[in-house]
Amino acid sequence: MTIPNPGGSPAAPHGHMPPALPAAEPKPPRPKLTGPAAHRARLAGGVGGGIAWLGLAITQVSAILLLLPVIVGAVVYGVGFAVLQDGSSVTADAWAQTLAWLGSPGGIALAIGIPAGILIALLGLWISTRILHHPGLRRPAGVTWAGFGISLVAATVLSGFGSITLPFFGGVPFAGDLDVDGGGFGSGPVDETRVQEWFAQGGSDLLERIADPGTLLGLLGPWIALAHLLGIIVPIIVSVFTWWWMAHAMRPAAADAPKAASDDVLLA
């Protein structure tokens, strides 16, 4: 018996069910990384990731050492304007020696070090993809970039909990030349006359010595470079883990293992 349909077509008989589709077979679980594949993933993180972190450290150190004399020289040069108040600076030599240093071999080497460090970092990532080309691994470029990105975030988070503190120097450079208690400025409002007298008695020479790029970098440069070298130890250790983690997450199925090395695009 059918129920009349106002539209004119007969309704489907009661109890009619569409045919059931066959259930899809569950995918077999992917096997774990083999011992050699896991070793290669950790090696890629330690070697390739380590070179990448070293390149970034070179870029950072070069940029800091290049900008530090410029900033200090500009500050000292600007302070000199407040003394004479006639449109000239009593510490004009500070800016002149800064400009001369920027054109020196040392300044040029630091300027070249900024892009050179980036190239070294890219070289490290390329070396990582070469190490990861192994039958038990797949997507070498994906593992490299994902591992490096996660290690970058992890290193940033870890640096927020604490940092390496180095004893840069005690007090102000050349502090022995400043007689703060006797003939210095002391506390309270600064007397303009006393400031001019201090500059007239050699204060401008002292500030220019502080702003001298050679003296400034000789004093702070080794500590800055050492701090950055020590600072990449933790990111390299983190990279060993993140590279292995990404290789495990992107591990091939058993059937794909023999052709894994040919399915990925090389990092250019």
CSV table of C-alpha atoms in Angstrom, one decimal:
chain,number,residue,atom,x,y,z
A,1,MET,CA,0.0,0.0,0.0
A,2,THR,CA,1.3,3.4,-0.9
A,3,ILE,CA,0.3,6.8,0.5
A,4,PRO,CA,-0.9,9.3,-2.2
A,5,ASN,CA,1.5,12.1,-2.8
A,6,PRO,CA,-0.1,15.5,-3.6
A,7,GLY,CA,2.7,16.1,-6.1
A,8,GLY,CA,1.6,13.2,-8.2
A,9,SER,CA,4.4,10.7,-7.7
A,10,PRO,CA,3.9,7.8,-5.4
A,11,ALA,CA,5.7,7.9,-2.0
A,12,ALA,CA,8.3,5.3,-1.1
A,13,PRO,CA,6.8,2.3,0.6
A,14,HIS,CA,7.1,2.0,4.4
A,15,GLY,CA,10.2,0.2,5.6
A,16,HIS,CA,12.4,1.0,2.6
A,17,MET,CA,16.0,1.7,3.7
A,18,PRO,CA,18.9,2.8,1.4
A,19,PRO,CA,21.6,0.2,0.9
A,20,ALA,CA,24.3,0.4,3.5
A,21,LEU,CA,27.8,1.3,2.3
A,22,PRO,CA,30.6,-1.0,3.2
A,23,ALA,CA,32.6,0.2,6.2
A,24,ALA,CA,36.1,1.5,5.3
A,25,GLU,CA,38.9,-0.6,6.7
A,26,PRO,CA,40.9,1.3,9.4
A,27,LYS,CA,44.3,2.5,8.3
A,28,PRO,CA,47.1,0.5,9.9
A,29,PRO,CA,49.2,2.5,12.4
A,30,ARG,CA,52.4,4.0,11.1
A,31,PRO,CA,55.5,2.3,12.4
A,32,LYS,CA,57.8,4.2,14.7
A,33,LEU,CA,61.0,5.7,13.4
A,34,THR,CA,63.8,3.3,13.0
A,35,GLY,CA,67.0,3.8,15.0
A,36,PRO,CA,69.1,5.1,12.1
A,37,ALA,CA,66.3,7.4,11.0
A,38,ALA,CA,65.9,8.9,14.5
A,39,HIS,CA,69.7,9.3,14.8
A,40,ARG,CA,69.7,11.2,11.5
A,41,ALA,CA,66.9,13.4,12.6
A,42,ARG,CA,68.8,14.3,15.8
A,43,LEU,CA,72.0,14.8,13.9
A,44,ALA,CA,70.3,17.1,11.5
A,45,GLY,CA,68.9,19.2,14.4
A,46,GLY,CA,72.3,19.4,16.1
A,47,VAL,CA,74.5,20.0,13.0
A,48,GLY,CA,72.2,21.8,10.6
A,49,GLY,CA,70.2,23.6,13.3
A,50,GLY,CA,73.4,24.5,15.1
A,51,ILE,CA,74.9,26.1,12.0
A,52,ALA,CA,71.6,28.0,11.5
A,53,TRP,CA,71.7,29.3,15.1
A,54,LEU,CA,75.3,30.2,14.7
A,55,GLY,CA,74.5,32.2,11.6
A,56,LEU,CA,71.7,34.1,13.4
A,57,ALA,CA,74.1,34.8,16.2
A,58,ILE,CA,76.7,36.3,13.8
A,59,THR,CA,74.0,38.5,12.3
A,60,GLN,CA,72.9,39.7,15.7
A,61,VAL,CA,76.4,40.4,17.0
A,62,SER,CA,77.4,42.2,13.8
A,63,ALA,CA,74.3,44.4,14.0
A,64,ILE,CA,74.8,45.3,17.7
A,65,LEU,CA,78.5,46.0,17.3
A,66,LEU,CA,77.8,48.2,14.2
A,67,LEU,CA,75.0,50.2,15.8
A,68,LEU,CA,76.5,50.6,19.3
A,69,PRO,CA,79.3,53.1,18.3
A,70,VAL,CA,76.8,55.0,16.1
A,71,ILE,CA,74.3,55.3,19.0
A,72,VAL,CA,76.9,56.3,21.6
A,73,GLY,CA,78.6,58.7,19.2
A,74,ALA,CA,75.3,60.4,18.4
A,75,VAL,CA,74.5,60.8,22.1
A,76,VAL,CA,77.8,62.2,23.0
A,77,TYR,CA,77.7,64.5,19.9
A,78,GLY,CA,74.3,65.7,21.0
A,79,VAL,CA,75.3,66.4,24.6
A,80,GLY,CA,78.0,68.7,23.2
A,81,PHE,CA,75.3,71.0,21.7
A,82,ALA,CA,73.8,71.6,25.2
A,83,VAL,CA,77.1,73.0,26.5
A,84,LEU,CA,78.0,75.7,23.9
A,85,GLN,CA,74.4,76.6,22.9
A,86,ASP,CA,75.7,78.4,19.8
A,87,GLY,CA,74.8,75.8,17.2
A,88,SER,CA,78.0,73.9,17.5
A,89,SER,CA,79.0,70.9,19.6
A,90,VAL,CA,82.0,70.7,22.0
A,91,THR,CA,82.2,67.0,21.3
A,92,ALA,CA,82.1,67.3,17.5
A,93,ASP,CA,85.1,64.9,17.2
A,94,ALA,CA,82.9,62.1,18.6
A,95,TRP,CA,80.7,62.0,15.5
A,96,ALA,CA,83.6,62.6,13.2
A,97,GLN,CA,85.5,59.6,14.5
A,98,THR,CA,82.3,57.5,14.3
A,99,LEU,CA,81.8,58.3,10.6
A,100,ALA,CA,85.5,57.6,10.0
A,101,TRP,CA,85.1,54.2,11.7
A,102,LEU,CA,82.1,53.2,9.6
A,103,GLY,CA,84.3,53.5,6.6
A,104,SER,CA,87.1,51.5,8.1
A,105,PRO,CA,87.8,47.8,7.5
A,106,GLY,CA,86.3,47.0,10.9
A,107,GLY,CA,83.0,48.8,10.2
A,108,ILE,CA,82.8,47.3,6.7
A,109,ALA,CA,83.4,43.8,8.1
A,110,LEU,CA,80.6,44.2,10.6
A,111,ALA,CA,78.3,45.5,7.9
A,112,ILE,CA,79.1,42.4,5.7
A,113,GLY,CA,78.6,40.1,8.7
A,114,ILE,CA,74.9,40.9,8.9
A,115,PRO,CA,73.9,39.3,5.5
A,116,ALA,CA,76.7,36.8,5.8
A,117,GLY,CA,75.2,35.4,9.0
A,118,ILE,CA,71.8,35.0,7.3
A,119,LEU,CA,73.5,33.1,4.5
A,120,ILE,CA,75.2,30.8,7.0
A,121,ALA,CA,71.8,30.2,8.7
A,122,LEU,CA,70.3,29.2,5.3
A,123,LEU,CA,73.3,27.0,4.6
A,124,GLY,CA,72.7,25.2,7.9
A,125,LEU,CA,69.0,24.5,7.0
A,126,TRP,CA,70.1,23.2,3.6
A,127,ILE,CA,72.6,20.9,5.3
A,128,SER,CA,69.8,19.6,7.5
A,129,THR,CA,67.7,18.6,4.5
A,130,ARG,CA,70.7,16.7,3.0
A,131,ILE,CA,71.1,14.8,6.3
A,132,LEU,CA,67.4,14.0,6.4
A,133,HIS,CA,67.4,12.3,3.0
A,134,HIS,CA,67.1,8.7,4.3
A,135,PRO,CA,64.7,5.9,3.4
A,136,GLY,CA,63.2,6.0,6.9
A,137,LEU,CA,62.4,9.7,6.7
A,138,ARG,CA,60.2,11.8,4.6
A,139,ARG,CA,59.7,15.5,3.8
A,140,PRO,CA,63.2,16.6,4.7
A,141,ALA,CA,62.4,20.3,4.0
A,142,GLY,CA,59.2,20.1,6.0
A,143,VAL,CA,61.0,18.6,9.0
A,144,THR,CA,63.8,21.2,8.8
A,145,TRP,CA,61.5,24.2,8.7
A,146,ALA,CA,59.0,22.9,11.2
A,147,GLY,CA,61.8,21.9,13.6
A,148,PHE,CA,63.5,25.2,13.3
A,149,GLY,CA,60.3,27.2,13.7
A,150,ILE,CA,59.4,25.3,16.9
A,151,SER,CA,62.9,25.6,18.3
A,152,LEU,CA,62.8,29.3,17.6
A,153,VAL,CA,59.5,29.7,19.6
A,154,ALA,CA,60.8,27.4,22.4
A,155,ALA,CA,64.1,29.3,22.7
A,156,THR,CA,62.2,32.6,22.9
A,157,VAL,CA,60.0,31.2,25.6
A,158,LEU,CA,62.9,29.8,27.6
A,159,SER,CA,64.8,33.1,27.3
A,160,GLY,CA,61.8,34.8,29.0
A,161,PHE,CA,62.4,32.7,32.1
A,162,GLY,CA,66.0,33.7,32.6
A,163,SER,CA,69.0,34.9,30.7
A,164,ILE,CA,72.7,34.7,31.0
A,165,THR,CA,74.1,37.6,32.9
A,166,LEU,CA,77.7,38.6,32.3
A,167,PRO,CA,79.7,41.2,34.3
A,168,PHE,CA,80.2,43.8,31.5
A,169,PHE,CA,82.1,46.3,33.6
A,170,GLY,CA,81.9,47.9,37.0
A,171,GLY,CA,80.3,51.3,36.8
A,172,VAL,CA,81.0,53.8,34.0
A,173,PRO,CA,84.0,53.3,31.7
A,174,PHE,CA,86.9,55.5,32.7
A,175,ALA,CA,85.1,56.1,36.0
A,176,GLY,CA,88.4,56.8,37.7
A,177,ASP,CA,88.7,60.0,35.7
A,178,LEU,CA,85.4,61.3,37.1
A,179,ASP,CA,85.5,62.9,40.5
A,180,VAL,CA,81.8,62.7,41.4
A,181,ASP,CA,82.1,63.5,45.1
A,182,GLY,CA,84.7,66.2,44.8
A,183,GLY,CA,84.5,68.2,41.6
A,184,GLY,CA,81.7,66.2,39.9
A,185,PHE,CA,78.1,67.2,39.5
A,186,GLY,CA,76.8,65.7,42.8
A,187,SER,CA,73.2,65.4,43.6
A,188,GLY,CA,70.4,67.8,43.0
A,189,PRO,CA,69.9,70.2,40.1
A,190,VAL,CA,72.8,70.5,37.7
A,191,ASP,CA,74.5,73.9,37.6
A,192,GLU,CA,75.1,75.0,34.1
A,193,THR,CA,78.2,76.8,35.1
A,194,ARG,CA,79.7,73.7,36.7
A,195,VAL,CA,78.8,71.6,33.6
A,196,GLN,CA,80.7,74.0,31.4
A,197,GLU,CA,83.6,74.0,33.8
A,198,TRP,CA,83.7,70.2,33.8
A,199,PHE,CA,83.7,70.2,30.0
A,200,ALA,CA,86.5,72.9,29.9
A,201,GLN,CA,88.6,70.8,32.3
A,202,GLY,CA,88.7,67.8,30.0
A,203,GLY,CA,85.1,66.5,30.2
A,204,SER,CA,84.7,66.7,26.4
A,205,ASP,CA,87.9,64.7,25.9
A,206,LEU,CA,86.6,62.0,28.3
A,207,LEU,CA,83.2,61.7,26.5
A,208,GLU,CA,85.0,61.5,23.1
A,209,ARG,CA,87.2,58.7,24.5
A,210,ILE,CA,84.1,56.8,25.7
A,211,ALA,CA,82.5,57.3,22.2
A,212,ASP,CA,85.6,56.1,20.4
A,213,PRO,CA,84.5,53.0,18.5
A,214,GLY,CA,87.8,51.2,19.0
A,215,THR,CA,87.7,51.8,22.7
A,216,LEU,CA,84.0,51.0,23.0
A,217,LEU,CA,84.1,47.8,21.1
A,218,GLY,CA,87.3,46.7,22.8
A,219,LEU,CA,85.6,47.1,26.1
A,220,LEU,CA,82.2,45.6,25.3
A,221,GLY,CA,82.7,43.6,22.1
A,222,PRO,CA,84.1,40.4,23.6
A,223,TRP,CA,81.4,40.2,26.2
A,224,ILE,CA,78.6,40.8,23.7
A,225,ALA,CA,80.1,38.1,21.4
A,226,LEU,CA,80.6,35.6,24.3
A,227,ALA,CA,77.0,36.2,25.5
A,228,HIS,CA,75.6,35.4,22.1
A,229,LEU,CA,77.7,32.3,21.7
A,230,LEU,CA,76.7,31.0,25.1
A,231,GLY,CA,73.1,31.9,24.2
A,232,ILE,CA,72.9,29.5,21.3
A,233,ILE,CA,73.7,26.4,23.4
A,234,VAL,CA,70.1,26.0,24.7
A,235,PRO,CA,68.6,26.5,21.2
A,236,ILE,CA,70.9,23.9,19.7
A,237,ILE,CA,69.9,21.4,22.4
A,238,VAL,CA,66.2,22.2,21.8
A,239,SER,CA,66.7,21.8,18.0
A,240,VAL,CA,67.9,18.2,18.5
A,241,PHE,CA,64.6,17.4,20.1
A,242,THR,CA,62.3,19.4,17.8
A,243,TRP,CA,64.0,17.9,14.7
A,244,TRP,CA,63.4,14.4,16.0
A,245,TRP,CA,59.8,15.3,17.0
A,246,MET,CA,58.9,16.6,13.5
A,247,ALA,CA,60.6,13.6,11.9
A,248,HIS,CA,58.4,11.4,14.1
A,249,ALA,CA,55.3,13.4,13.3
A,250,MET,CA,56.0,13.2,9.6
A,251,ARG,CA,57.3,9.6,9.6
A,252,PRO,CA,56.3,7.5,6.6
A,253,ALA,CA,54.0,4.5,6.5
A,254,ALA,CA,55.8,1.2,6.0
A,255,ALA,CA,54.8,1.1,2.3
A,256,ASP,CA,56.2,4.6,1.6
A,257,ALA,CA,59.5,4.1,3.4
A,258,PRO,CA,61.6,3.0,0.3
A,259,LYS,CA,60.6,6.0,-1.8
A,260,ALA,CA,60.5,8.6,0.9
A,261,ALA,CA,63.8,10.2,-0.2
A,262,SER,CA,62.5,10.9,-3.7
A,263,ASP,CA,59.1,12.4,-2.7
A,264,ASP,CA,60.4,15.7,-1.2
A,265,VAL,CA,61.7,18.9,-2.8
A,266,LEU,CA,65.2,19.9,-2.0
A,267,LEU,CA,65.7,23.2,-0.1
A,268,ALA,CA,67.4,25.6,-2.5
